[in-house]
Coordinates of N, CA and C in Angstrom, one line a residue:
M1246 N 0.5 85.5 -81.5 CA 1.7 85.9 -82.6 C 2.7 86.4 -81.8
E1247 N 2.8 87.1 -80.4 CA 3.7 87.5 -79.8 C 4.2 86.5 -79.1
E1248 N 3.7 85.3 -78.8 CA 4.3 84.4 -77.9 C 5.3 83.6 -78.9
A1249 N 4.7 83.3 -80.3 CA 5.5 82.8 -81.2 C 6.8 83.5 -81.4
K1250 N 6.6 85.0 -81.5 CA 8.0 85.5 -81.6 C 9.1 85.2 -80.2
C1251 N 8.8 85.3 -79.4 CA 9.6 85.2 -78.0 C 9.9 83.5 -77.9
E1252 N 9.1 82.7 -78.6 CA 9.7 81.3 -78.5 C 10.7 81.2 -79.6
K1253 N 10.6 81.9 -80.7 CA 11.5 81.9 -81.6 C 13.1 82.7 -81.2
R1254 N 13.1 83.7 -80.6 CA 13.9 84.3 -79.9 C 14.8 83.4 -79.1
L1255 N 14.0 82.7 -78.1 CA 14.5 81.9 -77.3 C 15.3 80.7 -77.8
A1256 N 14.9 80.3 -78.8 CA 15.3 79.1 -79.6 C 16.5 79.6 -80.2
E1257 N 17.0 80.7 -80.4 CA 18.3 81.4 -81.1 C 19.1 81.8 -80.2
V1258 N 18.6 81.7 -78.7 CA 19.8 82.4 -77.7 C 20.6 81.1 -77.4
K1259 N 21.8 81.3 -77.2 CA 22.8 80.1 -77.1 C 22.9 79.5 -75.5
V1260 N 22.6 78.6 -75.2 CA 22.5 77.9 -74.0 C 23.8 77.4 -73.3
Y1261 N 24.2 77.7 -72.2 CA 25.7 77.5 -72.0 C 25.4 76.3 -71.0
Y1262 N 26.2 75.3 -70.8 CA 26.3 73.9 -70.2 C 27.2 73.8 -69.3
G1263 N 27.3 74.4 -67.9 CA 28.7 74.3 -67.1 C 28.8 73.0 -66.3
S1264 N 29.8 72.8 -65.9 CA 30.1 71.7 -64.8 C 29.5 72.0 -63.8
L1265 N 29.2 70.9 -62.7 CA 28.7 71.2 -61.4 C 29.9 71.0 -60.4
T1266 N 29.7 72.2 -59.5 CA 30.9 72.4 -58.7 C 30.5 73.2 -57.3
R1267 N 31.6 73.1 -56.6 CA 31.2 73.7 -55.2 C 30.2 74.7 -55.0
R1268 N 30.5 75.7 -56.1 CA 29.6 77.2 -56.0 C 28.3 76.9 -56.7
N1269 N 28.0 75.8 -57.4 CA 26.8 76.0 -58.1 C 26.0 74.7 -57.5
W1270 N 26.1 73.9 -56.8 CA 25.5 72.5 -56.5 C 24.0 72.9 -56.1
E1271 N 23.9 74.0 -55.3 CA 22.6 74.3 -54.7 C 21.6 74.7 -55.8
I1272 N 22.2 75.4 -56.9 CA 21.5 75.5 -57.9 C 20.7 74.3 -58.5
L1273 N 21.6 73.2 -58.9 CA 21.0 71.9 -59.3 C 19.8 71.5 -58.1
Q1274 N 20.2 71.4 -56.8 CA 19.2 71.3 -55.9 C 18.0 71.8 -56.2
I1275 N 17.7 73.3 -56.3 CA 16.6 74.0 -56.3 C 16.0 73.5 -57.8
I1276 N 16.8 73.6 -58.9 CA 15.7 72.9 -60.3 C 15.4 71.6 -60.0
N1277 N 16.0 70.6 -59.3 CA 15.5 69.2 -59.0 C 14.0 69.5 -58.1
K1278 N 14.3 70.2 -57.1 CA 13.0 70.4 -56.1 C 12.0 70.6 -57.0
L1279 N 12.2 71.9 -58.1 CA 11.2 72.3 -58.8 C 10.8 71.3 -60.1
C1280 N 11.5 70.5 -60.3 CA 10.9 69.8 -61.7 C 10.8 68.4 -61.2
L1281 N 11.5 67.8 -60.1 CA 11.1 66.1 -59.9 C 10.2 65.9 -58.9
P1282 N 9.8 64.6 -58.5 CA 9.2 64.2 -57.4 C 9.8 64.0 -56.1
V1283 N 10.9 63.5 -56.4 CA 11.8 63.2 -55.6 C 12.7 64.0 -54.9
I1284 N 12.9 64.6 -53.6 CA 13.6 65.4 -53.0 C 14.6 64.9 -52.3
Y1285 N 16.0 65.2 -52.8 CA 17.2 64.6 -52.5 C 18.0 65.5 -51.5
S1286 N 18.9 64.6 -50.9 CA 19.2 65.4 -49.5 C 20.6 66.3 -50.0
E1287 N 21.2 67.1 -48.9 CA 22.3 67.6 -49.2 C 23.3 67.0 -49.5
P1288 N 23.6 66.0 -48.6 CA 25.0 65.3 -49.0 C 24.6 64.6 -50.4
F1289 N 23.3 64.2 -50.9 CA 23.3 63.6 -52.4 C 24.4 64.5 -53.3
Y1290 N 23.9 66.0 -53.1 CA 24.5 67.2 -53.9 C 26.1 67.3 -53.6
V1291 N 26.3 67.2 -52.5 CA 27.8 67.5 -52.2 C 28.5 66.1 -53.0
S1292 N 27.9 64.9 -52.8 CA 28.6 63.9 -53.4 C 28.8 64.0 -54.8
L1293 N 28.0 64.6 -55.5 CA 28.0 64.7 -56.9 C 29.2 65.7 -57.3
V1294 N 29.5 66.4 -56.4 CA 30.9 67.7 -56.7 C 32.2 66.9 -56.2
L1295 N 32.0 65.9 -55.1 CA 33.1 65.4 -54.9 C 33.7 64.1 -55.8
D1296 N 32.7 63.2 -56.3 CA 33.0 62.0 -56.9 C 33.1 62.3 -58.3
K1297 N 34.6 61.7 -58.8 CA 35.0 62.1 -60.3 C 34.1 61.3 -61.5
N1298 N 33.6 60.0 -60.6 CA 32.9 59.1 -61.6 C 31.4 59.6 -62.1
K1299 N 30.9 60.8 -61.5 CA 29.7 61.3 -62.3 C 30.0 62.3 -63.1
Y1300 N 28.7 62.7 -64.0 CA 28.8 63.4 -64.9 C 27.5 64.3 -64.8
C1301 N 27.8 65.7 -64.6 CA 26.7 66.7 -64.2 C 26.8 67.7 -65.0
R1302 N 25.9 68.4 -65.1 CA 25.8 69.7 -66.0 C 24.9 70.6 -65.3
V1303 N 25.0 71.9 -65.4 CA 23.7 72.8 -65.1 C 23.6 73.5 -66.2
A1304 N 22.5 73.9 -67.0 CA 22.0 74.6 -68.1 C 21.9 76.1 -67.7
Y1305 N 22.7 77.1 -68.3 CA 22.3 78.4 -68.1 C 21.7 79.0 -69.5
L1306 N 20.8 79.6 -69.3 CA 20.5 80.5 -70.4 C 21.0 82.0 -70.1
K1307 N 21.9 82.8 -70.7 CA 22.7 83.9 -70.4 C 23.2 83.4 -69.0
D1308 N 23.0 84.0 -68.0 CA 23.4 83.6 -66.4 C 22.3 83.1 -65.5
I1309 N 21.3 82.7 -66.4 CA 20.0 82.0 -65.5 C 20.0 80.6 -65.5
P1310 N 20.2 79.9 -64.4 CA 20.0 78.5 -64.4 C 18.7 78.2 -64.9
I1311 N 18.7 77.3 -65.9 CA 17.2 76.4 -66.2 C 17.3 75.2 -66.4
G1312 N 18.3 74.3 -66.2 CA 18.3 72.8 -66.1 C 19.4 72.3 -65.3
G1313 N 19.2 71.0 -65.3 CA 20.5 70.1 -64.7 C 20.4 69.0 -65.0
I1314 N 21.4 68.1 -64.8 CA 21.6 66.5 -65.3 C 22.6 66.1 -64.0
S1315 N 22.4 65.0 -63.3 CA 23.4 64.3 -62.9 C 23.3 62.8 -63.2
C1316 N 24.6 62.3 -63.2 CA 24.8 61.1 -63.6 C 26.0 60.3 -63.1
K1317 N 26.0 59.0 -63.1 CA 27.0 58.3 -62.6 C 27.4 57.0 -62.9
V1318 N 28.5 56.5 -63.0 CA 28.7 55.2 -63.6 C 28.8 54.3 -62.6
E1319 N 27.9 53.1 -62.8 CA 28.0 51.8 -61.9 C 27.8 50.9 -62.4
D1320 N 27.9 49.6 -61.7 CA 27.6 48.2 -62.4 C 26.1 47.9 -62.7
Y1321 N 25.8 47.5 -63.8 CA 24.5 47.3 -63.8 C 24.4 45.7 -64.8
K1322 N 24.0 44.6 -64.0 CA 23.9 43.6 -65.0 C 25.2 43.0 -65.4
G1323 N 26.5 43.4 -64.6 CA 27.5 42.9 -65.3 C 28.3 43.7 -66.2
E1324 N 27.9 44.8 -66.4 CA 28.5 45.5 -67.4 C 28.4 47.2 -66.7
K1325 N 29.5 48.0 -67.0 CA 29.7 49.5 -66.7 C 28.6 50.1 -67.3
S1326 N 27.7 51.0 -66.4 CA 26.8 51.6 -67.2 C 26.4 53.1 -66.3
M1327 N 26.2 53.7 -67.3 CA 25.8 55.6 -66.9 C 24.4 55.5 -66.4
Y1328 N 24.4 55.6 -65.3 CA 23.0 55.8 -64.4 C 22.6 57.3 -64.3
I1329 N 21.4 57.7 -65.3 CA 21.0 58.9 -64.9 C 20.1 59.0 -63.8
M1330 N 20.6 59.8 -62.8 CA 20.0 60.1 -61.4 C 19.0 61.0 -61.6
T1331 N 19.4 62.1 -61.9 CA 18.2 63.2 -62.2 C 18.5 63.9 -63.5
I1332 N 17.4 64.4 -64.1 CA 17.4 65.4 -65.1 C 16.4 66.3 -65.0
G1333 N 16.5 67.6 -65.3 CA 15.2 68.3 -65.2 C 15.4 69.8 -66.0
V1334 N 14.3 70.5 -66.4 CA 14.5 71.7 -67.1 C 13.2 72.2 -66.4
L1335 N 13.5 73.4 -66.2 CA 12.2 74.3 -65.5 C 11.3 74.5 -66.7
P1336 N 10.0 74.4 -66.1 CA 9.1 74.4 -67.2 C 9.0 75.3 -68.4
K1337 N 9.4 76.6 -68.1 CA 9.2 77.7 -68.9 C 10.4 77.3 -70.2
Y1338 N 11.2 76.8 -70.0 CA 12.3 76.4 -71.1 C 12.2 75.1 -71.7
R1339 N 11.3 74.5 -71.4 CA 11.2 73.0 -71.9 C 10.8 73.0 -73.5
R1340 N 11.1 72.2 -74.3 CA 10.8 72.2 -75.7 C 12.0 72.9 -76.8
Y1341 N 12.9 73.4 -75.9 CA 14.1 73.8 -76.7 C 15.3 72.9 -76.8
K1342 N 14.9 71.6 -76.4 CA 16.2 70.7 -76.4 C 17.3 70.7 -75.4
V1343 N 17.0 71.3 -74.3 CA 17.9 71.6 -73.2 C 18.2 70.3 -72.9
A1344 N 17.0 69.5 -72.3 CA 17.4 68.2 -71.8 C 18.4 67.2 -72.8
T1345 N 17.9 67.1 -74.2 CA 18.5 66.7 -75.2 C 20.0 66.9 -75.1
R1346 N 20.3 68.1 -75.2 CA 21.6 68.7 -75.0 C 22.6 68.4 -73.9
M1347 N 21.9 68.4 -72.7 CA 22.5 67.9 -71.6 C 22.9 66.2 -71.5
L1348 N 21.7 65.7 -71.7 CA 21.8 64.2 -71.9 C 23.3 63.9 -72.9
D1349 N 23.2 64.4 -74.2 CA 24.2 64.2 -75.4 C 25.4 64.6 -74.5
L1350 N 25.7 65.7 -73.8 CA 27.0 66.1 -73.1 C 27.6 65.0 -72.3
S1351 N 26.4 64.7 -71.4 CA 27.1 63.6 -70.3 C 27.2 62.4 -71.1
I1352 N 26.6 61.9 -72.2 CA 27.0 60.8 -72.6 C 28.2 60.9 -73.3
A1353 N 28.4 61.9 -74.2 CA 29.7 62.2 -74.8 C 30.9 62.1 -73.9
E1354 N 30.8 62.8 -72.7 CA 31.6 62.8 -71.7 C 32.1 61.3 -71.2
C1355 N 31.3 60.7 -70.9 CA 31.4 59.6 -70.5 C 31.8 58.5 -71.5
A1356 N 31.3 58.6 -72.7 CA 31.9 57.7 -73.7 C 33.5 58.0 -74.3
K1357 N 33.7 59.3 -73.8 CA 35.2 59.9 -74.1 C 36.3 59.1 -73.1
Q1358 N 35.7 58.9 -71.7 CA 36.5 58.4 -70.9 C 36.5 57.0 -71.1
G1359 N 35.5 56.1 -71.8 CA 35.3 54.8 -72.0 C 35.0 54.1 -70.8
E1360 N 34.3 54.8 -70.2 CA 33.8 54.2 -68.8 C 32.4 53.3 -68.9
A1361 N 31.6 53.4 -69.9 CA 30.4 52.9 -69.8 C 30.0 52.3 -71.1
V1362 N 29.4 51.1 -71.1 CA 28.9 50.4 -72.2 C 27.1 50.8 -72.5
S1363 N 26.7 51.4 -71.6 CA 25.3 51.6 -71.8 C 24.7 52.5 -70.8
I1364 N 23.5 52.9 -70.8 CA 23.0 54.0 -69.9 C 21.7 53.2 -69.4
H1365 N 21.2 53.8 -68.1 CA 20.1 53.2 -67.6 C 19.4 54.2 -66.8
L1366 N 18.2 54.2 -66.3 CA 17.3 55.1 -65.3 C 16.1 54.5 -65.1
H1367 N 15.5 55.4 -64.1 CA 14.1 55.3 -63.6 C 13.3 56.1 -64.0
V1368 N 12.2 56.0 -64.4 CA 11.3 57.0 -64.6 C 9.9 56.8 -64.3
Q1369 N 9.2 57.7 -63.4 CA 7.8 57.4 -62.9 C 6.8 56.7 -64.1
T1370 N 6.2 56.0 -63.9 CA 5.4 55.5 -64.7 C 4.3 56.4 -65.5
S1371 N 4.0 57.3 -64.6 CA 2.8 58.4 -65.3 C 3.6 59.5 -65.9
N1372 N 4.8 59.7 -65.9 CA 5.5 60.7 -66.4 C 5.7 60.2 -67.9
E1373 N 4.4 60.5 -68.8 CA 4.5 60.3 -70.0 C 5.5 61.1 -70.9
S1374 N 5.7 62.5 -70.5 CA 6.3 63.1 -71.5 C 7.9 62.6 -71.4
A1375 N 8.5 62.4 -70.2 CA 9.6 61.9 -70.1 C 10.0 60.7 -70.5
I1376 N 9.0 59.8 -70.6 CA 9.0 58.5 -71.4 C 9.2 58.6 -72.6
R1377 N 8.4 59.5 -73.6 CA 8.6 59.8 -74.7 C 9.8 60.3 -75.1
F1378 N 10.4 61.2 -74.3 CA 11.5 62.0 -74.6 C 12.8 60.9 -74.4
Y1379 N 12.8 60.0 -73.6 CA 13.9 58.7 -73.3 C 13.5 57.7 -74.9
Q1380 N 12.2 57.5 -75.0 CA 12.2 56.7 -76.1 C 12.7 57.5 -77.6
K1381 N 12.6 58.5 -77.6 CA 13.1 59.4 -78.6 C 14.5 59.4 -78.7
S1382 N 15.1 59.5 -77.8 CA 16.7 59.1 -77.5 C 17.1 57.8 -77.5
G1383 N 16.3 56.8 -77.8 CA 16.7 55.6 -78.2 C 16.9 54.5 -76.8
F1384 N 16.1 54.9 -75.9 CA 15.9 54.2 -74.6 C 14.6 53.2 -74.8
Q1385 N 14.8 52.0 -74.2 CA 13.7 51.1 -74.1 C 13.1 50.9 -72.7
I1386 N 11.8 50.8 -72.6 CA 11.6 50.1 -71.3 C 11.9 48.6 -71.2
M1387 N 12.9 48.3 -70.1 CA 13.1 46.9 -69.8 C 12.1 46.3 -68.8
E1388 N 11.7 46.9 -67.6 CA 11.0 46.3 -67.0 C 10.1 47.4 -66.3
T1389 N 9.0 47.2 -65.6 CA 8.3 48.2 -64.6 C 8.5 47.6 -63.3
L1390 N 8.9 48.3 -62.3 CA 9.1 48.0 -60.8 C 8.0 48.6 -60.0
K1391 N 7.3 47.7 -59.3 CA 6.1 48.0 -58.4 C 6.6 48.6 -57.3
N1392 N 6.2 49.6 -56.8 CA 6.5 50.3 -55.4 C 8.1 50.8 -55.2
Y1393 N 8.4 51.4 -56.6 CA 10.0 51.7 -56.6 C 10.1 52.9 -55.5
Y1394 N 9.3 53.9 -55.9 CA 9.5 55.2 -55.0 C 8.7 54.9 -53.6
K1395 N 9.6 55.3 -52.7 CA 9.0 55.1 -51.1 C 8.4 56.3 -50.3
E1396 N 8.6 57.5 -51.0 CA 8.4 58.6 -50.4 C 7.0 59.4 -51.0
N1397 N 5.9 58.8 -50.8 CA 4.4 59.4 -50.8 C 4.7 59.9 -52.3
I1398 N 5.2 59.1 -53.2 CA 5.2 59.5 -54.9 C 3.9 58.6 -55.3
V1399 N 3.2 59.4 -56.1 CA 1.8 58.5 -56.6 C 1.9 58.7 -58.1
P1400 N 2.0 57.8 -58.8 CA 2.3 56.4 -58.5 C 3.4 55.9 -57.9
P1401 N 3.6 55.0 -57.3 CA 5.2 54.7 -56.9 C 5.8 53.8 -57.7
D1402 N 5.1 53.5 -58.8 CA 5.8 52.6 -59.8 C 6.8 53.3 -60.6
A1403 N 7.8 52.6 -61.2 CA 8.8 53.1 -62.1 C 9.0 52.2 -63.2
H1404 N 9.3 53.0 -64.4 CA 9.9 52.0 -65.4 C 11.5 51.9 -65.4
L1405 N 12.0 51.0 -65.8 CA 13.7 50.9 -65.7 C 14.0 51.1 -67.4
M1406 N 14.5 52.2 -67.8 CA 14.8 52.4 -69.2 C 16.1 52.1 -69.3
Y1407 N 16.4 51.5 -70.6 CA 18.0 51.3 -70.8 C 18.3 51.3 -72.5
K1408 N 19.6 51.9 -72.5 CA 20.0 52.0 -73.9 C 21.6 51.5 -74.1
K1409 N 21.7 50.9 -75.0 CA 23.3 50.4 -75.3 C 24.1 51.4 -76.2
L1410 N 25.4 51.7 -75.5 CA 26.1 52.9 -76.3 C 26.6 52.5 -77.5

């Protein structure tokens, strides 16, 4: 009973979605290390801050960072597409639509700029909750790539998922 009250209170708290900056990129790095099987280097995060064609956010509950997303626009099969590089929410804060809101904000920002006509991403084939999340958001599995992940990740296979804007 007490747990249900806590969940209701958390759902009522406003989550703030801030831009990625020189002052907070390390927060995204920590969130990704805690949430994702791939470890990204420091230059990856620095490039997120410097490149204006990237759509990145950090989610805060009050002043506590609880999630992050990083996206960029790139050419994909002859069209401009927003590629979701990373998205993660700390386990305690999942199921409160934090990832959905980060995804929606990044898509809206990219659409406002008129930079992309689609979105694509890779997701580990064993990550069933992420696959369901993306399917609920309108993504479809386009193909399965064998041995996509090279860094001792099991399984190493990934689904390529796609959505038209």
